[in-house]
Amino acid sequence: MRTTQRRWIRPLAVAFVAAAAVAVGGCAQNPADGVTTLNFFQFKGEALEDFNEIIADFEAENPDIKVVQNQVADADTAIRTLLVKDRVPDVITLNANGNFGRLAQAGVFYDFSDEPVLQTINPAVQEILADLGTHGDEVNGLGYVNNANGVIYNQDIFEEQGLEVPQTWDEFIAVCDALTDAGIQPFYGTLGDSWTGIPSWNALGAYPAQDGFFDKMREEGADVGPDSDVSFEKDFSEAMDRQQQLYSYMQDGYRGKTYDDGNAAFARGESAMLLQGIWATNPIKQVNPDIRMGIFPYPTDEPDKSLLVSGVDVVFTLGKDNPKNEAAMRFIDYVFQPEVIERFAASQNMVPSVEGAELSDDPALQSVRPYFEDGRITGFIDHQIPPAIPLIPTDQQFLFDGDAEKALQTLDREWAKVAARTIPVTGE
């Protein structure tokens, strides 16, 4: 079910509504030479060549359209600047994070509700986008490729030790104990980079965040705290305890090791598991191309109830009032063709959003296929948390001192402070 209009929104985003109301400038839909030029705003540096190939193939089939790719590094800042200056690109890709959700709520993006391409996309992927924020009941973006945040495991070590992928939390802990008893390091911790605790926090926190937790938190607003119906302190204590339990299986000195250290150590077989997502598999393979890896979701207490946390790595969208909409939609329809998205997803080591599109034969991707096919995926919960809340340092400090109550009270207090200074927005 699509989530409702958010109860608060950042003041800057409100200004975008007025900015987007002005007609978008640029080349006419039917220029004198008969060729429409599309400005393609593209945020993903590592996808530059992939999109160049897609554009070349598209232009060969559509000689009346020219696509100019503009790859930008700091896309969130750049797109805000362009929107404020009323220079909305013709076709836009963004990472589907909280910033995308806030912009969607502000009403600056096109509504894809009636576009046929929407019917080709995995509904669970679109639900992740809707959870980030929409303008009323609109569909303001199309999910293109997804990542996967789970536990990376060394398939050879598991097979040699006779271990199965755990289906419940108790089985997960039993695997950790069995590895310890065999003299094998269960996990390699990397808290030298502060953000590396967040993947496991996102995955474990996904369970208490189901059933509209963050919608209820937004309704509570500045009243979030020990007496509110929902709060981090009330609902996330088990998730924090379980994160701390996993960190009890880390190697000595894990507080000083970095993300790169962890990828290299896991590649060399120095641990059986790594608390990272699919994004870590390419750097791991650079150290050990022959390693066999799989990914499983952080299990819960009931078998077959595990959810795989996944983010929409690339979302396509258009400006709300795009004079070149027909040409832009032709380009979007092209990039969502199964054979096109399959090549892109394989190159980027991602999961394509189009139903029926094939994944690459990479074992890590194949291991998460069932969760996408069954719709057992859910979004990154840190995307629901305003950037002003110091989530990363709060979680890192908790993993250092083990004081869950202090960490959760901090998150509640900061949430209430952000809510108190934001502008309430009523639904349509």
PDB file of C-alpha atoms in Angstrom, residues 222-387:
ATOM      1  CA  ALA A 222       7.794  16.912  18.137  1.00  0.00           C
ATOM      2  CA  ASP A 223       5.998  14.705  20.678  1.00  0.00           C
ATOM      3  CA  VAL A 224       8.188  11.670  19.976  1.00  0.00           C
ATOM      4  CA  GLY A 225       9.610  10.444  23.256  1.00  0.00           C
ATOM      5  CA  PRO A 226       9.094   8.043  26.157  1.00  0.00           C
ATOM      6  CA  ASP A 227       5.339   8.730  26.323  1.00  0.00           C
ATOM      7  CA  SER A 228       4.530   8.619  22.600  1.00  0.00           C
ATOM      8  CA  ASP A 229       2.794   5.639  20.978  1.00  0.00           C
ATOM      9  CA  VAL A 230       5.882   4.863  18.896  1.00  0.00           C
ATOM     10  CA  SER A 231       9.509   5.832  19.319  1.00  0.00           C
ATOM     11  CA  PHE A 232      12.993   4.480  18.743  1.00  0.00           C
ATOM     12  CA  GLU A 233      13.308   3.775  22.457  1.00  0.00           C
ATOM     13  CA  LYS A 234      10.089   1.746  22.526  1.00  0.00           C
ATOM     14  CA  ASP A 235      10.400  -0.109  19.240  1.00  0.00           C
ATOM     15  CA  PHE A 236      14.102  -0.521  18.389  1.00  0.00           C
ATOM     16  CA  SER A 237      15.608  -1.980  21.547  1.00  0.00           C
ATOM     17  CA  GLU A 238      15.693  -5.556  20.223  1.00  0.00           C
ATOM     18  CA  ALA A 239      17.265  -4.423  16.949  1.00  0.00           C
ATOM     19  CA  MET A 240      20.007  -2.636  18.874  1.00  0.00           C
ATOM     20  CA  ASP A 241      20.590  -5.634  21.138  1.00  0.00           C
ATOM     21  CA  ARG A 242      20.942  -7.880  18.105  1.00  0.00           C
ATOM     22  CA  GLN A 243      23.365  -5.536  16.400  1.00  0.00           C
ATOM     23  CA  GLN A 244      25.495  -5.506  19.536  1.00  0.00           C
ATOM     24  CA  GLN A 245      25.306  -9.310  19.685  1.00  0.00           C
ATOM     25  CA  LEU A 246      26.679  -9.586  16.148  1.00  0.00           C
ATOM     26  CA  TYR A 247      29.501  -7.185  16.971  1.00  0.00           C
ATOM     27  CA  SER A 248      30.526  -9.447  19.846  1.00  0.00           C
ATOM     28  CA  TYR A 249      31.750 -11.858  17.137  1.00  0.00           C
ATOM     29  CA  MET A 250      34.113  -9.337  15.513  1.00  0.00           C
ATOM     30  CA  GLN A 251      37.889  -9.694  15.393  1.00  0.00           C
ATOM     31  CA  ASP A 252      40.208  -7.945  17.829  1.00  0.00           C
ATOM     32  CA  GLY A 253      40.891  -4.353  16.793  1.00  0.00           C
ATOM     33  CA  TYR A 254      37.776  -4.014  14.651  1.00  0.00           C
ATOM     34  CA  ARG A 255      37.243  -0.425  15.839  1.00  0.00           C
ATOM     35  CA  GLY A 256      40.283   0.712  13.886  1.00  0.00           C
ATOM     36  CA  LYS A 257      39.746  -1.250  10.667  1.00  0.00           C
ATOM     37  CA  THR A 258      38.270   0.413   7.576  1.00  0.00           C
ATOM     38  CA  TYR A 259      35.817  -0.653   4.893  1.00  0.00           C
ATOM     39  CA  ASP A 260      38.714  -1.353   2.506  1.00  0.00           C
ATOM     40  CA  ASP A 261      40.455  -3.404   5.211  1.00  0.00           C
ATOM     41  CA  GLY A 262      37.330  -5.498   5.655  1.00  0.00           C
ATOM     42  CA  ASN A 263      36.831  -6.166   1.958  1.00  0.00           C
ATOM     43  CA  ALA A 264      40.451  -7.250   1.556  1.00  0.00           C
ATOM     44  CA  ALA A 265      40.402  -9.432   4.678  1.00  0.00           C
ATOM     45  CA  PHE A 266      37.176 -11.148   3.644  1.00  0.00           C
ATOM     46  CA  ALA A 267      38.604 -11.720   0.154  1.00  0.00           C
ATOM     47  CA  ARG A 268      41.614 -13.453   1.736  1.00  0.00           C
ATOM     48  CA  GLY A 269      39.362 -15.744   3.772  1.00  0.00           C
ATOM     49  CA  GLU A 270      40.062 -14.076   7.126  1.00  0.00           C
ATOM     50  CA  SER A 271      36.373 -14.146   8.050  1.00  0.00           C
ATOM     51  CA  ALA A 272      33.402 -16.196   6.990  1.00  0.00           C
ATOM     52  CA  MET A 273      30.967 -13.252   6.774  1.00  0.00           C
ATOM     53  CA  LEU A 274      30.858  -9.515   6.228  1.00  0.00           C
ATOM     54  CA  LEU A 275      28.068  -7.169   7.304  1.00  0.00           C
ATOM     55  CA  GLN A 276      27.900  -5.282   4.007  1.00  0.00           C
ATOM     56  CA  GLY A 277      25.814  -5.260   0.846  1.00  0.00           C
ATOM     57  CA  ILE A 278      26.182  -6.109  -2.818  1.00  0.00           C
ATOM     58  CA  TRP A 279      28.255  -2.944  -3.341  1.00  0.00           C
ATOM     59  CA  ALA A 280      31.171  -4.613  -1.536  1.00  0.00           C
ATOM     60  CA  THR A 281      31.367  -7.616  -3.853  1.00  0.00           C
ATOM     61  CA  ASN A 282      33.227  -5.853  -6.676  1.00  0.00           C
ATOM     62  CA  PRO A 283      36.022  -4.562  -4.394  1.00  0.00           C
ATOM     63  CA  ILE A 284      36.240  -8.027  -2.837  1.00  0.00           C
ATOM     64  CA  LYS A 285      36.631  -9.613  -6.276  1.00  0.00           C
ATOM     65  CA  GLN A 286      39.371  -7.162  -7.133  1.00  0.00           C
ATOM     66  CA  VAL A 287      41.417  -8.755  -4.340  1.00  0.00           C
ATOM     67  CA  ASN A 288      40.291 -12.337  -4.994  1.00  0.00           C
ATOM     68  CA  PRO A 289      38.565 -12.900  -8.355  1.00  0.00           C
ATOM     69  CA  ASP A 290      37.946 -16.566  -7.525  1.00  0.00           C
ATOM     70  CA  ILE A 291      36.055 -16.107  -4.265  1.00  0.00           C
ATOM     71  CA  ARG A 292      32.570 -17.617  -4.106  1.00  0.00           C
ATOM     72  CA  MET A 293      30.139 -15.335  -2.285  1.00  0.00           C
ATOM     73  CA  GLY A 294      26.467 -15.366  -1.473  1.00  0.00           C
ATOM     74  CA  ILE A 295      24.179 -12.948   0.352  1.00  0.00           C
ATOM     75  CA  PHE A 296      21.408 -13.740   2.801  1.00  0.00           C
ATOM     76  CA  PRO A 297      19.080 -11.330   4.632  1.00  0.00           C
ATOM     77  CA  TYR A 298      19.425 -10.786   8.364  1.00  0.00           C
ATOM     78  CA  PRO A 299      16.979 -13.396   9.681  1.00  0.00           C
ATOM     79  CA  THR A 300      14.161 -12.802  12.097  1.00  0.00           C
ATOM     80  CA  ASP A 301      12.586 -15.216  14.573  1.00  0.00           C
ATOM     81  CA  GLU A 302      10.262 -16.978  12.126  1.00  0.00           C
ATOM     82  CA  PRO A 303      11.428 -19.104   9.175  1.00  0.00           C
ATOM     83  CA  ASP A 304      10.503 -17.695   5.754  1.00  0.00           C
ATOM     84  CA  LYS A 305       9.740 -14.274   7.251  1.00  0.00           C
ATOM     85  CA  SER A 306      13.101 -12.686   6.521  1.00  0.00           C
ATOM     86  CA  LEU A 307      13.112  -9.450   4.535  1.00  0.00           C
ATOM     87  CA  LEU A 308      15.950  -8.383   2.270  1.00  0.00           C
ATOM     88  CA  VAL A 309      16.765  -4.707   2.622  1.00  0.00           C
ATOM     89  CA  SER A 310      17.201  -3.158  -0.806  1.00  0.00           C
ATOM     90  CA  GLY A 311      17.657   0.348  -2.119  1.00  0.00           C
ATOM     91  CA  VAL A 312      16.691   1.606  -5.556  1.00  0.00           C
ATOM     92  CA  ASP A 313      20.159   2.500  -6.743  1.00  0.00           C
ATOM     93  CA  VAL A 314      18.924   4.304  -9.853  1.00  0.00           C
ATOM     94  CA  VAL A 315      15.499   5.902 -10.288  1.00  0.00           C
ATOM     95  CA  PHE A 316      14.358   7.578 -13.515  1.00  0.00           C
ATOM     96  CA  THR A 317      12.103  10.606 -13.403  1.00  0.00           C
ATOM     97  CA  LEU A 318      11.076  13.699 -15.377  1.00  0.00           C
ATOM     98  CA  GLY A 319      10.230  17.249 -14.469  1.00  0.00           C
ATOM     99  CA  LYS A 320       6.559  17.915 -13.760  1.00  0.00           C
ATOM    100  CA  ASP A 321       5.932  20.149 -16.793  1.00  0.00           C
ATOM    101  CA  ASN A 322       8.359  18.918 -19.422  1.00  0.00           C
ATOM    102  CA  PRO A 323       7.731  20.358 -22.907  1.00  0.00           C
ATOM    103  CA  LYS A 324       9.708  17.452 -24.386  1.00  0.00           C
ATOM    104  CA  ASN A 325       7.733  14.785 -22.559  1.00  0.00           C
ATOM    105  CA  GLU A 326       7.014  12.667 -25.637  1.00  0.00           C
ATOM    106  CA  ALA A 327      10.699  12.362 -26.580  1.00  0.00           C
ATOM    107  CA  ALA A 328      11.721  11.869 -22.945  1.00  0.00           C
ATOM    108  CA  MET A 329       9.227   9.031 -22.489  1.00  0.00           C
ATOM    109  CA  ARG A 330      10.494   7.350 -25.652  1.00  0.00           C
ATOM    110  CA  PHE A 331      13.968   7.327 -24.111  1.00  0.00           C
ATOM    111  CA  ILE A 332      12.658   6.005 -20.790  1.00  0.00           C
ATOM    112  CA  ASP A 333      10.610   3.294 -22.536  1.00  0.00           C
ATOM    113  CA  TYR A 334      13.788   2.252 -24.350  1.00  0.00           C
ATOM    114  CA  VAL A 335      16.034   2.009 -21.284  1.00  0.00           C
ATOM    115  CA  PHE A 336      13.406  -0.130 -19.521  1.00  0.00           C
ATOM    116  CA  GLN A 337      13.348  -2.749 -22.275  1.00  0.00           C
ATOM    117  CA  PRO A 338      14.449  -6.077 -20.727  1.00  0.00           C
ATOM    118  CA  GLU A 339      17.524  -6.563 -22.905  1.00  0.00           C
ATOM    119  CA  VAL A 340      18.708  -3.008 -22.181  1.00  0.00           C
ATOM    120  CA  ILE A 341      18.190  -3.089 -18.425  1.00  0.00           C
ATOM    121  CA  GLU A 342      19.737  -6.571 -18.215  1.00  0.00           C
ATOM    122  CA  ARG A 343      23.023  -5.332 -19.716  1.00  0.00           C
ATOM    123  CA  PHE A 344      23.095  -2.280 -17.486  1.00  0.00           C
ATOM    124  CA  ALA A 345      22.290  -4.242 -14.305  1.00  0.00           C
ATOM    125  CA  ALA A 346      24.916  -6.885 -15.072  1.00  0.00           C
ATOM    126  CA  SER A 347      27.577  -4.228 -15.656  1.00  0.00           C
ATOM    127  CA  GLN A 348      26.674  -2.420 -12.422  1.00  0.00           C
ATOM    128  CA  ASN A 349      26.259  -5.630 -10.396  1.00  0.00           C
ATOM    129  CA  MET A 350      22.651  -4.740  -9.575  1.00  0.00           C
ATOM    130  CA  VAL A 351      19.206  -6.309  -9.768  1.00  0.00           C
ATOM    131  CA  PRO A 352      17.019  -5.101 -12.669  1.00  0.00           C
ATOM    132  CA  SER A 353      13.587  -3.811 -11.686  1.00  0.00           C
ATOM    133  CA  VAL A 354      11.694  -5.014 -14.753  1.00  0.00           C
ATOM    134  CA  GLU A 355       9.785  -8.214 -14.069  1.00  0.00           C
ATOM    135  CA  GLY A 356      11.144 -11.097 -16.113  1.00  0.00           C
ATOM    136  CA  ALA A 357      14.489  -9.400 -16.774  1.00  0.00           C
ATOM    137  CA  GLU A 358      17.341 -11.813 -16.130  1.00  0.00           C
ATOM    138  CA  LEU A 359      19.985 -11.301 -13.464  1.00  0.00           C
ATOM    139  CA  SER A 360      23.623 -11.897 -14.255  1.00  0.00           C
ATOM    140  CA  ASP A 361      25.020 -15.289 -13.262  1.00  0.00           C
ATOM    141  CA  ASP A 362      26.997 -13.757 -10.394  1.00  0.00           C
ATOM    142  CA  PRO A 363      26.376 -16.071  -7.379  1.00  0.00           C
ATOM    143  CA  ALA A 364      25.813 -13.159  -4.999  1.00  0.00           C
ATOM    144  CA  LEU A 365      23.063 -11.760  -7.208  1.00  0.00           C
ATOM    145  CA  GLN A 366      21.550 -15.165  -7.816  1.00  0.00           C
ATOM    146  CA  SER A 367      21.367 -15.748  -4.067  1.00  0.00           C
ATOM    147  CA  VAL A 368      19.025 -12.753  -3.607  1.00  0.00           C
ATOM    148  CA  ARG A 369      16.853 -13.475  -6.647  1.00  0.00           C
ATOM    149  CA  PRO A 370      14.068 -15.255  -4.671  1.00  0.00           C
ATOM    150  CA  TYR A 371      13.516 -12.253  -2.419  1.00  0.00           C
ATOM    151  CA  PHE A 372      12.913  -9.973  -5.390  1.00  0.00           C
ATOM    152  CA  GLU A 373      10.723 -12.500  -7.162  1.00  0.00           C
ATOM    153  CA  ASP A 374       8.597 -13.010  -4.029  1.00  0.00           C
ATOM    154  CA  GLY A 375       8.442  -9.294  -3.183  1.00  0.00           C
ATOM    155  CA  ARG A 376      10.193  -9.905   0.149  1.00  0.00           C
ATOM    156  CA  ILE A 377      12.202  -6.694  -0.028  1.00  0.00           C
ATOM    157  CA  THR A 378      12.018  -3.484   1.979  1.00  0.00           C
ATOM    158  CA  GLY A 379      13.808  -0.152   1.802  1.00  0.00           C
ATOM    159  CA  PHE A 380      16.688   1.379   3.744  1.00  0.00           C
ATOM    160  CA  ILE A 381      15.223   2.871   6.888  1.00  0.00           C
ATOM    161  CA  ASP A 382      17.950   5.506   7.216  1.00  0.00           C
ATOM    162  CA  HIS A 383      16.362   7.112   4.138  1.00  0.00           C
ATOM    163  CA  GLN A 384      13.348   7.819   6.348  1.00  0.00           C
ATOM    164  CA  ILE A 385      15.433   9.705   8.904  1.00  0.00           C
ATOM    165  CA  PRO A 386      16.091  13.428   8.355  1.00  0.00           C
ATOM    166  CA  PRO A 387      19.769  14.141   7.615  1.00  0.00           C
TER     167      PRO A 387
END
